[in-house]
Short mmCIF file of C-alpha atoms in Angstrom, two decimals:
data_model
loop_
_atom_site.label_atom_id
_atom_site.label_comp_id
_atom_site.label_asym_id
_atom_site.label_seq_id
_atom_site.Cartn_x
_atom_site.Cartn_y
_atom_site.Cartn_z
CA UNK A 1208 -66.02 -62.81 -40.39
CA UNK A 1209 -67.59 -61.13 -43.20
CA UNK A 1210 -66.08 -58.43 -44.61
CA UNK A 1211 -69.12 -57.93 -47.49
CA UNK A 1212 -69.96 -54.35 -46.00
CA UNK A 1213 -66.67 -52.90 -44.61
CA UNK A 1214 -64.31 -53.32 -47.33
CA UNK A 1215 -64.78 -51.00 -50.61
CA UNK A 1216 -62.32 -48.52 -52.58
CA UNK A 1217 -60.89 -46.23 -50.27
CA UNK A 1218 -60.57 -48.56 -47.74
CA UNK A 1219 -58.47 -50.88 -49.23
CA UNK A 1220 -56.50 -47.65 -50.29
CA UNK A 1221 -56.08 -46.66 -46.67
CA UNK A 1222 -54.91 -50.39 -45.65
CA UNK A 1223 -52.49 -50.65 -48.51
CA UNK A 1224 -50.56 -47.50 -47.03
CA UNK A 1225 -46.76 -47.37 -47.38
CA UNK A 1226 -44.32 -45.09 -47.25
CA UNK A 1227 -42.37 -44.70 -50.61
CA UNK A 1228 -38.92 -43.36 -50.67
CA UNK A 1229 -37.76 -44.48 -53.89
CA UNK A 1230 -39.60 -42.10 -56.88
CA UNK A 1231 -39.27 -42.50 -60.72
CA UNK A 1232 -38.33 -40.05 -62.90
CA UNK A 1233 -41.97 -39.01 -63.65
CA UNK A 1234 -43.00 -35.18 -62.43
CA UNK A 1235 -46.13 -34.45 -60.61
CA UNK A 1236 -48.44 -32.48 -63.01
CA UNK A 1237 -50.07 -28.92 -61.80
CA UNK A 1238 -52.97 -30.50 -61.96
CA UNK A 1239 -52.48 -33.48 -59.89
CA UNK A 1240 -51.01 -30.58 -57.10
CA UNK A 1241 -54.02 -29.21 -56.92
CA UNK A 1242 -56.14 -31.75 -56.75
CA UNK A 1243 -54.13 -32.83 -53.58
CA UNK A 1244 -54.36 -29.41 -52.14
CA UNK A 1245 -57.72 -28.92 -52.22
CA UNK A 1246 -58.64 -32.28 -51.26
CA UNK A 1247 -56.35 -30.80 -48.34
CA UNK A 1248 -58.27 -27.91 -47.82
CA UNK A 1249 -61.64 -29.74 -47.38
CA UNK A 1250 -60.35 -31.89 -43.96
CA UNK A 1251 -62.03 -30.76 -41.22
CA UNK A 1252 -60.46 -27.48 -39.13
CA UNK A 1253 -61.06 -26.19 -35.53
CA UNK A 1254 -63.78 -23.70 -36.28
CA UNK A 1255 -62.97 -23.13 -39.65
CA UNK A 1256 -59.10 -21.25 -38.59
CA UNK A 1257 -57.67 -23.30 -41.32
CA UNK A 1258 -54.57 -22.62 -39.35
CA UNK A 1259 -51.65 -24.25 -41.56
CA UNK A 1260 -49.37 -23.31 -45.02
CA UNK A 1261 -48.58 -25.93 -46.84
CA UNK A 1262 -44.94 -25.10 -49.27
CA UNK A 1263 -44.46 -27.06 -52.37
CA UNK A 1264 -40.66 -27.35 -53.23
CA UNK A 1265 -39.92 -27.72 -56.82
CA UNK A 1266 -36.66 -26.00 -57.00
CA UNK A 1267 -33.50 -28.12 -56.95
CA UNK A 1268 -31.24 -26.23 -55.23
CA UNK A 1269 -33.82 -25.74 -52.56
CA UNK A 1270 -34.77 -29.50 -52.10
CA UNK A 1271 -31.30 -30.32 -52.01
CA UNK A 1272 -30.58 -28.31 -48.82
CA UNK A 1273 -33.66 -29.61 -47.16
CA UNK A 1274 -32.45 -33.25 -47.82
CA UNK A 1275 -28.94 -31.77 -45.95
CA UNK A 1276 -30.89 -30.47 -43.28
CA UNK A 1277 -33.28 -33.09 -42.75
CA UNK A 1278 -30.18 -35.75 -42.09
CA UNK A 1279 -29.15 -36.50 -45.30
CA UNK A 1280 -32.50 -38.25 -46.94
CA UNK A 1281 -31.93 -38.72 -50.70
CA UNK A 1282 -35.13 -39.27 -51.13
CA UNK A 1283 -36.43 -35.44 -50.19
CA UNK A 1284 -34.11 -34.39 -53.01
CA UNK A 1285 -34.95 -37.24 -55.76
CA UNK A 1286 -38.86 -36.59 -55.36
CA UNK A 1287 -40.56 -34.95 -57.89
CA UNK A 1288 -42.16 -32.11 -55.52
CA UNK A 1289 -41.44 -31.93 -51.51
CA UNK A 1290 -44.12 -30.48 -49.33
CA UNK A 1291 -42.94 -29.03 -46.02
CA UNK A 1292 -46.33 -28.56 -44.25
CA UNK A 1293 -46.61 -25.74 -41.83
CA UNK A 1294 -48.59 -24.52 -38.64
CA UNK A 1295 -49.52 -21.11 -39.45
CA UNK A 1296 -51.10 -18.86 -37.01
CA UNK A 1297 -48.93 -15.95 -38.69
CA UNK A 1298 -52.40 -14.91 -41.14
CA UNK A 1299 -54.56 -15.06 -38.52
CA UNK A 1300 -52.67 -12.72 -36.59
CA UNK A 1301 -52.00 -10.52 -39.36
CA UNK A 1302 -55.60 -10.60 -40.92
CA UNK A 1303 -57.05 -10.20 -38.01
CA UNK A 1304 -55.44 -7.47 -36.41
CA UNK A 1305 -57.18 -4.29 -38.30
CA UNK A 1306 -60.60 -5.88 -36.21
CA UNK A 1307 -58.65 -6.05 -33.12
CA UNK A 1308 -56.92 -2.62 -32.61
CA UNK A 1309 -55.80 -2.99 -29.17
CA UNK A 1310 -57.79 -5.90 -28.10
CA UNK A 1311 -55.47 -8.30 -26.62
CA UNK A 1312 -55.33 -11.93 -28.58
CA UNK A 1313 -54.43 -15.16 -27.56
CA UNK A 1314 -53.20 -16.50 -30.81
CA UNK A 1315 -50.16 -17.57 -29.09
CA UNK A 1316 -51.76 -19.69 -26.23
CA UNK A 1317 -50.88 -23.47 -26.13
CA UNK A 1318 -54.55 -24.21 -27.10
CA UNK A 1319 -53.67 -22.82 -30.28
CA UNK A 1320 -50.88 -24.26 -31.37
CA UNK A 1321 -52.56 -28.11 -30.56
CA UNK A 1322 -55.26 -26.72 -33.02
CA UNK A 1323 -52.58 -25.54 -35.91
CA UNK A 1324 -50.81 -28.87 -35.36
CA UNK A 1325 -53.71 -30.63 -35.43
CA UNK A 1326 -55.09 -28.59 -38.38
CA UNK A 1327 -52.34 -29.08 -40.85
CA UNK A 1328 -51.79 -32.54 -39.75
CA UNK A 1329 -55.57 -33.76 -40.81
CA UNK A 1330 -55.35 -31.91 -44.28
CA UNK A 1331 -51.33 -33.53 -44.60
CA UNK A 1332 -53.48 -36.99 -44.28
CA UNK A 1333 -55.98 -35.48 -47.21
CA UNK A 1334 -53.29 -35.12 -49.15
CA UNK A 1335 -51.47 -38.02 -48.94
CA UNK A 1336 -54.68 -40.34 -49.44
CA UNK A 1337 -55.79 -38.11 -52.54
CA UNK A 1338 -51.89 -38.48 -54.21
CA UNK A 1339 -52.12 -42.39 -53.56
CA UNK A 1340 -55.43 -42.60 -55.24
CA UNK A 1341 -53.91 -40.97 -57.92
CA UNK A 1342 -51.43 -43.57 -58.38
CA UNK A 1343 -48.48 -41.21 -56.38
CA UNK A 1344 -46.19 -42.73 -53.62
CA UNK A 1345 -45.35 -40.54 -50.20
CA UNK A 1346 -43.43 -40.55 -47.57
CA UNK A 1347 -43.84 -37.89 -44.16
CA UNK A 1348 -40.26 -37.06 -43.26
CA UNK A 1349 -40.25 -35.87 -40.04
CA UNK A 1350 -36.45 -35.27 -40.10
CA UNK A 1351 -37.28 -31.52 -41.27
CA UNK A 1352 -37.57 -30.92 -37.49
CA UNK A 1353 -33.45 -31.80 -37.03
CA UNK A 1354 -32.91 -28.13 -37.94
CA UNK A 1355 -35.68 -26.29 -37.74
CA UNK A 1356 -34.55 -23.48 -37.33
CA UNK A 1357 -32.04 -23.47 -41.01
CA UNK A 1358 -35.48 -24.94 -42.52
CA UNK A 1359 -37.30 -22.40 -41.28
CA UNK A 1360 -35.05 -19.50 -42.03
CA UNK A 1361 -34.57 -20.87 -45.40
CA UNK A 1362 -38.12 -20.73 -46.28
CA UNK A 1363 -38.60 -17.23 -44.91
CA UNK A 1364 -40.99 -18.41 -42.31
CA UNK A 1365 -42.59 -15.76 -40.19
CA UNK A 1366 -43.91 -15.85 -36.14
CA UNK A 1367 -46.03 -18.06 -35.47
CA UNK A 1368 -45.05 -20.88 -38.13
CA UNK A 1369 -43.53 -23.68 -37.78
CA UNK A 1370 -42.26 -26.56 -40.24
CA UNK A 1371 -44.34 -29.33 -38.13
CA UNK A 1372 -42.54 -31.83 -41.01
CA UNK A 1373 -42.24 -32.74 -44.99
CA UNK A 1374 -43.80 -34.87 -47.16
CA UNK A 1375 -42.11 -36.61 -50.38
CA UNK A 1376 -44.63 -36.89 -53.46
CA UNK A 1377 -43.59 -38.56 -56.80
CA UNK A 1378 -44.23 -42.15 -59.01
CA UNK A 1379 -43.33 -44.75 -56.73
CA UNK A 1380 -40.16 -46.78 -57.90
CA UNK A 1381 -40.87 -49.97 -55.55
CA UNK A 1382 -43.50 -51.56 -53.66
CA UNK A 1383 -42.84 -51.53 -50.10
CA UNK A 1384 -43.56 -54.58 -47.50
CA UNK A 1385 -46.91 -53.47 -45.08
CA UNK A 1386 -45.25 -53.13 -41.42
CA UNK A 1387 -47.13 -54.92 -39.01
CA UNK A 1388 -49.00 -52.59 -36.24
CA UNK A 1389 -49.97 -53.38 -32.50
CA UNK A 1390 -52.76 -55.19 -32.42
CA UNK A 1391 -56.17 -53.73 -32.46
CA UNK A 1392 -56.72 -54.66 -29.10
CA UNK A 1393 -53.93 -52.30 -28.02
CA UNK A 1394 -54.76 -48.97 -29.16
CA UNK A 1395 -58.21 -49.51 -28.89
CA UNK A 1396 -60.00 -48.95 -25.78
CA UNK A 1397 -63.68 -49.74 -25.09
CA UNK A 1398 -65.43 -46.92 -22.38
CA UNK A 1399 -61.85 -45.81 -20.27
CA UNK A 1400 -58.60 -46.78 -20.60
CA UNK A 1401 -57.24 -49.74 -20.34
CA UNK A 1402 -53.62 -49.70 -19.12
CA UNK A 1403 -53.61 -53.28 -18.20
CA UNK A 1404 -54.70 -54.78 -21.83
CA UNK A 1405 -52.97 -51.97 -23.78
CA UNK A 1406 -49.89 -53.12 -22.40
CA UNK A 1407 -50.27 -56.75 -22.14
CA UNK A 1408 -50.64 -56.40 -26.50
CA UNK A 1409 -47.44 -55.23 -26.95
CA UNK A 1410 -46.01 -58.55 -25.56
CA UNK A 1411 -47.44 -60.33 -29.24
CA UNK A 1412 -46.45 -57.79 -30.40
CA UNK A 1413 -43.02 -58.49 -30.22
CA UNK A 1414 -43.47 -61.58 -30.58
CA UNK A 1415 -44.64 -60.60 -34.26
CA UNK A 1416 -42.01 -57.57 -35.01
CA UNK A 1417 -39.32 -60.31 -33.84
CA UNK A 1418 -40.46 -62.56 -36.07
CA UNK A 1419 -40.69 -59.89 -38.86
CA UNK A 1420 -37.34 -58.80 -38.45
CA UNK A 1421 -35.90 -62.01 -38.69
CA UNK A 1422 -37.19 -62.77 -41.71
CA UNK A 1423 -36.45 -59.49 -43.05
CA UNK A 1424 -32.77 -59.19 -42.26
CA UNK A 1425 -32.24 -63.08 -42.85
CA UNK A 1426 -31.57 -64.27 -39.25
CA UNK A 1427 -29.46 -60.73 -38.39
CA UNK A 1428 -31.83 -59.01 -36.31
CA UNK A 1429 -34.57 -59.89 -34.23
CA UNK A 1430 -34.86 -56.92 -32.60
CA UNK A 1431 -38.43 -56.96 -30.87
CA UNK A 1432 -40.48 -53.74 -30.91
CA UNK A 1433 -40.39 -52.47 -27.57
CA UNK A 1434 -36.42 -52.53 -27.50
CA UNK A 1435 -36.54 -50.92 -30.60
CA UNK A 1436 -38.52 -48.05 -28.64
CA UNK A 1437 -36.38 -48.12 -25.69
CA UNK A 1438 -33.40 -47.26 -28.04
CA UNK A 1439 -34.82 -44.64 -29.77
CA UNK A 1440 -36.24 -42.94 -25.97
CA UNK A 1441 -33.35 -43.17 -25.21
CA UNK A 1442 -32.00 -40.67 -26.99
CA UNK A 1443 -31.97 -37.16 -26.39
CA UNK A 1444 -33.94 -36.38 -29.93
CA UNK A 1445 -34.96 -32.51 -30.94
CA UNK A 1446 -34.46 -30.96 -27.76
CA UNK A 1447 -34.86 -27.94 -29.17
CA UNK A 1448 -37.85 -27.84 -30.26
CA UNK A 1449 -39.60 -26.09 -26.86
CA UNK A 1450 -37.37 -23.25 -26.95
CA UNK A 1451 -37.49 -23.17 -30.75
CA UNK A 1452 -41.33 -22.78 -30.42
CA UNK A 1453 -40.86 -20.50 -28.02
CA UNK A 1454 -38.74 -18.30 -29.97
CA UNK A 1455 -41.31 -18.19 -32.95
CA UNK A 1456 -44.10 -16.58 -30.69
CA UNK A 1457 -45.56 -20.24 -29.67
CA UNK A 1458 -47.00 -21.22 -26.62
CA UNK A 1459 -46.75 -18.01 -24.16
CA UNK A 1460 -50.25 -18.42 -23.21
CA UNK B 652 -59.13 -27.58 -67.21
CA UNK B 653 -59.61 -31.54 -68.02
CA UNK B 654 -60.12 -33.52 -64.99
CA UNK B 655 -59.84 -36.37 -66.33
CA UNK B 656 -57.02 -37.65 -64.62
CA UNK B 657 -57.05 -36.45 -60.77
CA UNK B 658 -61.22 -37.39 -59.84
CA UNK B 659 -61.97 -40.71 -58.70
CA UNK B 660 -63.99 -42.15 -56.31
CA UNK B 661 -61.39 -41.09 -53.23
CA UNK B 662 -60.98 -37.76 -54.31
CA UNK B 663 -64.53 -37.05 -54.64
CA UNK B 664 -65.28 -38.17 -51.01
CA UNK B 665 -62.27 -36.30 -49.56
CA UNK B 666 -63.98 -33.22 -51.70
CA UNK B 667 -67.48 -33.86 -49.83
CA UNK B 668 -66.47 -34.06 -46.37
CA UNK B 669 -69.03 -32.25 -44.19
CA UNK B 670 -69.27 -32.27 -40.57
CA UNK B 671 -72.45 -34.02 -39.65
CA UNK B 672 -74.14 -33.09 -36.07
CA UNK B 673 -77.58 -35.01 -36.34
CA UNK B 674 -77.30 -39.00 -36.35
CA UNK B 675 -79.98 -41.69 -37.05
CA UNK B 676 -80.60 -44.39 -34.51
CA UNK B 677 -78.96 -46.82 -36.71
CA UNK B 678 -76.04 -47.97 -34.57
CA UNK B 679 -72.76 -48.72 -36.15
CA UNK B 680 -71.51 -52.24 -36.20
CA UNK B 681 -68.55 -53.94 -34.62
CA UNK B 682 -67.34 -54.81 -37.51
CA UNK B 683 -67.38 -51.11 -38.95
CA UNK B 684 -65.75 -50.03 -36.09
CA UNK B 685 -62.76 -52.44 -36.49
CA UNK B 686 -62.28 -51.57 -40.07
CA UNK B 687 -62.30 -47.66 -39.07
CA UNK B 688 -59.49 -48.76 -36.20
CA UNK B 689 -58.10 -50.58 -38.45
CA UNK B 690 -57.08 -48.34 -41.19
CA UNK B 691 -56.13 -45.57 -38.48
CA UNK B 692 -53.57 -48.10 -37.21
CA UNK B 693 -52.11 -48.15 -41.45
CA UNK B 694 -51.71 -44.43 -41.13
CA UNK B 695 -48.01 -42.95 -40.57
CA UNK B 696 -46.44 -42.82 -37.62
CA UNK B 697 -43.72 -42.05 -36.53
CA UNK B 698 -40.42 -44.05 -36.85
CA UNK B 699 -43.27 -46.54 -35.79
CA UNK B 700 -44.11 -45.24 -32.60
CA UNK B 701 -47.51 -45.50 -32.63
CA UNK B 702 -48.04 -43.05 -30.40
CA UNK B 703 -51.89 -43.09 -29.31
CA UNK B 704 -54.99 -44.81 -28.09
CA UNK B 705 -58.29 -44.51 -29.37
CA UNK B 706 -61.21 -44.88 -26.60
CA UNK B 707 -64.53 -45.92 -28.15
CA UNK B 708 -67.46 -44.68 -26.23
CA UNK B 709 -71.17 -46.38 -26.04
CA UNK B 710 -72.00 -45.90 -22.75
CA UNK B 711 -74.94 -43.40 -22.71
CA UNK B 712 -74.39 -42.43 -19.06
CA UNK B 713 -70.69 -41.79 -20.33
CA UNK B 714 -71.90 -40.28 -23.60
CA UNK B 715 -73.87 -37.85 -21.58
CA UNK B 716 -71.01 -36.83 -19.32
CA UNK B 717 -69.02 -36.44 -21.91
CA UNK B 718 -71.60 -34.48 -23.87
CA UNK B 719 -71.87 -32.36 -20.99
CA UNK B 720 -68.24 -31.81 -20.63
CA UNK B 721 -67.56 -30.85 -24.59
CA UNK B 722 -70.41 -27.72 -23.81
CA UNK B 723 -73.12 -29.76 -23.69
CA UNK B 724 -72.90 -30.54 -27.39
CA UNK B 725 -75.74 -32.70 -27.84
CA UNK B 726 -74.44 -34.76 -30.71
CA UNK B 727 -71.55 -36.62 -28.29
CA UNK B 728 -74.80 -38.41 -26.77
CA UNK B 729 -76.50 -39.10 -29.91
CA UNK B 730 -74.20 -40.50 -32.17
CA UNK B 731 -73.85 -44.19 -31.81
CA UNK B 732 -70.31 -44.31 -31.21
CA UNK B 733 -67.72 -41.64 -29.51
CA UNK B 734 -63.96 -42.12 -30.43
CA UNK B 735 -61.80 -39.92 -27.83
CA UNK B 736 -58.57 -40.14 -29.96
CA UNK B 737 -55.51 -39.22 -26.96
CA UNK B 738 -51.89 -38.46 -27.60
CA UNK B 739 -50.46 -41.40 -25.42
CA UNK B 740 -46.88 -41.86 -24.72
CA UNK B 741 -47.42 -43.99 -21.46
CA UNK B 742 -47.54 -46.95 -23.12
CA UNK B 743 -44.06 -46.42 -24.69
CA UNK B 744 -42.89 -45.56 -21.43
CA UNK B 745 -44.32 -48.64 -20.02
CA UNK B 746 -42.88 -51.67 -22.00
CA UNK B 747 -39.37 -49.67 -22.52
CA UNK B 748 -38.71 -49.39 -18.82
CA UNK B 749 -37.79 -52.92 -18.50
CA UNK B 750 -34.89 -52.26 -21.70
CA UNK B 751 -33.82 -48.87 -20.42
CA UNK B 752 -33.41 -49.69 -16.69
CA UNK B 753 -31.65 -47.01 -15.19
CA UNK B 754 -31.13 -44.95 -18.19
CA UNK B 755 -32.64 -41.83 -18.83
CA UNK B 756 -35.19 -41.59 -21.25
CA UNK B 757 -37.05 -38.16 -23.33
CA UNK B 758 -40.77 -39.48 -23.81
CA UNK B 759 -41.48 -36.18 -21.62
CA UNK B 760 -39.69 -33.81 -24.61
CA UNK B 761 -41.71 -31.37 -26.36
CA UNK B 762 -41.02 -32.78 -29.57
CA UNK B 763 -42.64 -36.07 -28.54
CA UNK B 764 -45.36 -34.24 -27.49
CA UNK B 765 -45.61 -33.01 -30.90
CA UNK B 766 -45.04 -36.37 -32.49
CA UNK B 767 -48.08 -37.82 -30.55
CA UNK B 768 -49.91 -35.18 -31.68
CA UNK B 769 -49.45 -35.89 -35.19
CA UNK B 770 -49.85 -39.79 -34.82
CA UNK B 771 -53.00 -39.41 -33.47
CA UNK B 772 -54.56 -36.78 -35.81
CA UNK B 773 -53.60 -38.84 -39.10
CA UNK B 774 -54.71 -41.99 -37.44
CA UNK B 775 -58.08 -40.34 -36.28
CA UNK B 776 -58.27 -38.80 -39.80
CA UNK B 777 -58.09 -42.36 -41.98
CA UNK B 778 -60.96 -43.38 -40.02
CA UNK B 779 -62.74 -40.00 -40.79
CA UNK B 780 -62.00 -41.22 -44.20
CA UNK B 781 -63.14 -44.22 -43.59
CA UNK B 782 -66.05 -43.81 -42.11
CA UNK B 783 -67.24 -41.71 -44.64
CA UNK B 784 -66.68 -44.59 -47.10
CA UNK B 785 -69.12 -46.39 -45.54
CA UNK B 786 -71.86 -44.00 -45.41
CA UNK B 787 -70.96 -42.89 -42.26
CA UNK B 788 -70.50 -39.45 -40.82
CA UNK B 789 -68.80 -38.04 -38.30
CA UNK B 790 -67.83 -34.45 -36.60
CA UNK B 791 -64.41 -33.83 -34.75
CA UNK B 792 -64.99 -32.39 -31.30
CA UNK B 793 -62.16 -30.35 -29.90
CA UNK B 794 -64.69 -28.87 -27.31
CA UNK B 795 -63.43 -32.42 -24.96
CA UNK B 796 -60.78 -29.74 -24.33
CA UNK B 797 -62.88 -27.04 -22.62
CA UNK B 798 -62.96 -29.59 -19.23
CA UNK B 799 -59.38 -32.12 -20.18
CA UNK B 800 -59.06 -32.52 -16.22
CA UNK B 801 -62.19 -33.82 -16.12
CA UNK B 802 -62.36 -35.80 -19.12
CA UNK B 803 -59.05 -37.17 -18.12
CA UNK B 804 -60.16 -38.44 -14.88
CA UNK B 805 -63.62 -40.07 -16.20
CA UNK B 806 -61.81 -41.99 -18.40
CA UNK B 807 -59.13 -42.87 -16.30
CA UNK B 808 -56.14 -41.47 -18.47
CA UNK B 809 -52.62 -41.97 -17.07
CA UNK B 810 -49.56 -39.54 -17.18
CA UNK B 811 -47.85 -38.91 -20.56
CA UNK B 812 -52.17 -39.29 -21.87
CA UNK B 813 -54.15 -36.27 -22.95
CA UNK B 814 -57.48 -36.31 -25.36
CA UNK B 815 -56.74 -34.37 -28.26
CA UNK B 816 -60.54 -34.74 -29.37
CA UNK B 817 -63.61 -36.45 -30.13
CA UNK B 818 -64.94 -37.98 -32.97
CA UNK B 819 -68.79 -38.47 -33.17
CA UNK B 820 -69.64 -41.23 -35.94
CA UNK B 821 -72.83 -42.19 -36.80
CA UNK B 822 -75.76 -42.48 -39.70
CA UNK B 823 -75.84 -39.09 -41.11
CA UNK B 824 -79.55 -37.06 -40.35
CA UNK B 825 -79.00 -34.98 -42.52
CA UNK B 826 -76.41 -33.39 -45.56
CA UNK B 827 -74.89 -29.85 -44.34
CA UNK B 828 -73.77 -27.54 -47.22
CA UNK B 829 -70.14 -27.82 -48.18
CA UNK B 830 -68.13 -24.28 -45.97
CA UNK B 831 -66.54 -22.33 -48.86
CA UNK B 832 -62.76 -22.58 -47.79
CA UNK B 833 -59.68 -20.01 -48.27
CA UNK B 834 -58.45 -19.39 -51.96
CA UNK B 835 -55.95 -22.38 -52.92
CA UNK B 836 -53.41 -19.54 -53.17
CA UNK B 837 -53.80 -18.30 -49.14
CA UNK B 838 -52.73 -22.09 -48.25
CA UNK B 839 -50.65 -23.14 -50.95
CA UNK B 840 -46.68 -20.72 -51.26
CA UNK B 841 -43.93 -22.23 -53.78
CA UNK B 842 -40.37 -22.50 -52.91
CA UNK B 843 -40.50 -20.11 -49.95
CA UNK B 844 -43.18 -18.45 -47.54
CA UNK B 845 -45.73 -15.65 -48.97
CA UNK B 846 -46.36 -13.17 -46.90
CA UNK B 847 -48.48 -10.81 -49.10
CA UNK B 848 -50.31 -13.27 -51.24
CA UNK B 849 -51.33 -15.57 -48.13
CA UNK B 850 -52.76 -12.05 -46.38
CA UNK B 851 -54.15 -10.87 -49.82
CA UNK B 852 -55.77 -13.85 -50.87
CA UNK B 853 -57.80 -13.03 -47.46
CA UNK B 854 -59.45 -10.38 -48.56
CA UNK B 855 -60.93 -12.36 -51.48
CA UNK B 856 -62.38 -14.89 -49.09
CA UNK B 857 -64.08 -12.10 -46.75
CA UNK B 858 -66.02 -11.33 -49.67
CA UNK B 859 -66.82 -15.15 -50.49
CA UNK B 860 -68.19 -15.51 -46.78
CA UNK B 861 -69.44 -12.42 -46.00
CA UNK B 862 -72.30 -13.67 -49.49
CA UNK B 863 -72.47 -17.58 -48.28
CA UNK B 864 -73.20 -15.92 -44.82
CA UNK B 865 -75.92 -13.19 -46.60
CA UNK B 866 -77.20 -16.09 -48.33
CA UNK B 867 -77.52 -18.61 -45.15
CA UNK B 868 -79.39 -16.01 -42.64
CA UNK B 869 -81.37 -14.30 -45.10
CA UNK B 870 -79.43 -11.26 -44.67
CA UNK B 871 -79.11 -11.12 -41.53
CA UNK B 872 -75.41 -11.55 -40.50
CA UNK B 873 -72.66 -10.89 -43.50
CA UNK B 874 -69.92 -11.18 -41.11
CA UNK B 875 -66.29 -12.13 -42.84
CA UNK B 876 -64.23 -14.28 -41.98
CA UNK B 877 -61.46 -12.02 -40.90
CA UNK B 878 -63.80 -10.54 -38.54
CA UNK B 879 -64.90 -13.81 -36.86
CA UNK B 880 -61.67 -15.02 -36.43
CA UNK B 881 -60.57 -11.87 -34.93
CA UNK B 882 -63.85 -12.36 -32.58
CA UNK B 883 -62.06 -15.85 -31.77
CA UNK B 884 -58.67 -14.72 -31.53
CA UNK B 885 -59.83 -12.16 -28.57
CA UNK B 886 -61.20 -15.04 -26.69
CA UNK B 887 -59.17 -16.62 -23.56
CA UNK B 888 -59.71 -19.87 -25.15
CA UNK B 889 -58.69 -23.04 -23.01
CA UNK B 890 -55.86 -21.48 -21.28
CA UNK B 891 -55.85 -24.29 -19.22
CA UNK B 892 -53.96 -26.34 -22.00
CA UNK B 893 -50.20 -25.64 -21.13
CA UNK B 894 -50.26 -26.09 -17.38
CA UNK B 895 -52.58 -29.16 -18.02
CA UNK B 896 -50.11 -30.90 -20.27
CA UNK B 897 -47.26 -30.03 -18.04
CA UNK B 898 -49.48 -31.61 -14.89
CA UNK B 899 -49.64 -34.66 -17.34
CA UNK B 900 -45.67 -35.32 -17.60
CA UNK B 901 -45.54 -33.79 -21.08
CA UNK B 902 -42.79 -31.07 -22.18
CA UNK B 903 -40.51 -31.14 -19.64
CA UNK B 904 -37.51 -31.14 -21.92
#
């Protein structure tokens, strides 16, 4: 296969992705900030709502406590800034109110909280992709969700915002191994689904994260994939979240 | 201010994203669309979930249906290739049931809901990225929403699947002007939420697009942003969306 016209800059940026959770010492300028927030800012967004706040944590005592809350990840704390990345349908609702009177709104319909997820996730993937062009390491850490509600309260987060999770930014200490991924053949689908095929991948799959783990862990583990996922189904993770959403003005619609 | 430091060539194309709604007839390769699959698979996910399916569309009867389905957006049947990127947690549930036997199991919790959600938008959003690297442009199409029933059935989703939206790629027609885009200060708090300054910053950016507005129709709409989000915001948009996902197995814890 030739690869002449598919492989240039940014792509091999976007295949070289890892997740860094070991920073140096070195602090993120302004500068470099910016240029990651506004590369944020130009993702694409349902209709132009630009529906998310994104809050940059430089403060020490502040990242500490979201390490805590977030189970414990050193990492949150040792970075040089910590982004916790927010849905925000709170400025909407407030700037949009004086045109309303007593209109009713639907800001708080499910539909609209898919499209503030969805919003702040694509301009969290901006981001990341601008910092690692700039030479920065991330890492997402999902783990804000544990207690959402202290994170939340913490950060003085109105209705209608939620901490969807965090990222870690700072000069990467080490190089990470790449993870192998399913095969292509198993998230892609050609013209309708394909339970049958999408399925049938995972089985190399395993095969390959077997192998992987063995080799990683020196003979220890060999743990294939789909156990792996069984494991983690299995337990009852962030059940709070639906009545946590709830409670912030989410999804009454 | 020096830039010096934070442009290269990945920040410059994540600064010139524009939607693009008219498409050549040059059709995008195979090999293009495997590297664009391919670096979505690199993206985060997470705990390695992997989360979602990507259904690639070049069917033109399907194209059309689909077209006709998004509100007859005639760009879904144009561009060479449609991605429908879809939330899918059926696959997880599908090669764990064999480890978890009779155990119960929390694939139907909101908060995997949520984390599908996110896997799929920063998957969908490297191959955005990608595309655009290779001279490629595409539009995101959350209007596959407005009919998800029917969607769901032509392409034959299972439970715990929903489309979270389309992605038209293709040979760009034509350049669109870049949107103007909140103040960096409405997005962008430090060390805690901003009420005031997120809502102030507004009023700043109804000016901005109430002129790029002027400027576009010749004076004949200066609408501001505020105003057309409020006209939004009114709108019983997709209210379909919550008992849909429940009817799909999702957020039942």
């Amino acid at each position: 296969m030739s690869n002449v016209n598919t492989v240039n800059e940014t792509v091999s940026l976007l295949m070289n992705h890892r997740s860094v959770r070991q920073f140096t010492d070195t602090q993120v300028t302004e500068e470099q900030l910016n240029t990651i927030i506004s590369t944020a800012q130009r993702a694409s967004t349902s209709s132009n709502v630009q529906a998310y706040s994104v809050i940059a944590i430089t403060e020490p005592e502040l990242k500490g406590k979201l390490a805590a809350f977030a189970g414990n990840q050193a990492y949150v704390e040792q970075c040089s800034v910590f982004l916790v990345w927010c849905a925000d349908l709170h400025r909407l609702k407030q700037v949009t109110a004086p045109h309303l009177g007593d209109k009713p709104s639907y800001e708080d319909s499910m539909e609209n909280l898919i499209v503030a997820t969805i919003d702040v996730t694509l301009a969290a993937q901006n981001a990341a992709i601008a910092a690692e062009s700039l030479g920065l390491g991330i890492v997402y850490i999902g783990g804000i969700r544990n207690q959402i509600a202290e994170v939340s309260q913490l950060l003085g987060l109105p209705e209608l915002v939620y901490p969807v999770f965090g990222m870690c930014i700072g000069y990467p200490e080490q190089e990470n191994e790449l993870k192998p991924r399913l095969p292509i053949e198993a998230v892609l689908h050609k013209n309708g689904y394909n339970k049958e095929q999408s399925v049938e991948q995972v089985k190399a799959y395993d095969m390959t994260t077997k192998q992987y783990m063995l080799e990683r862990t020196e003979g220890k583990n060999d743990t294939p994939w789909s156990q792996v996922m069984a494991t983690r189904l299995a337990l009852p993770h962030r059940l709070h979240m639906k009545k946590f959403l709830e409670s912030k003005g989410f999804m009454k619609k």
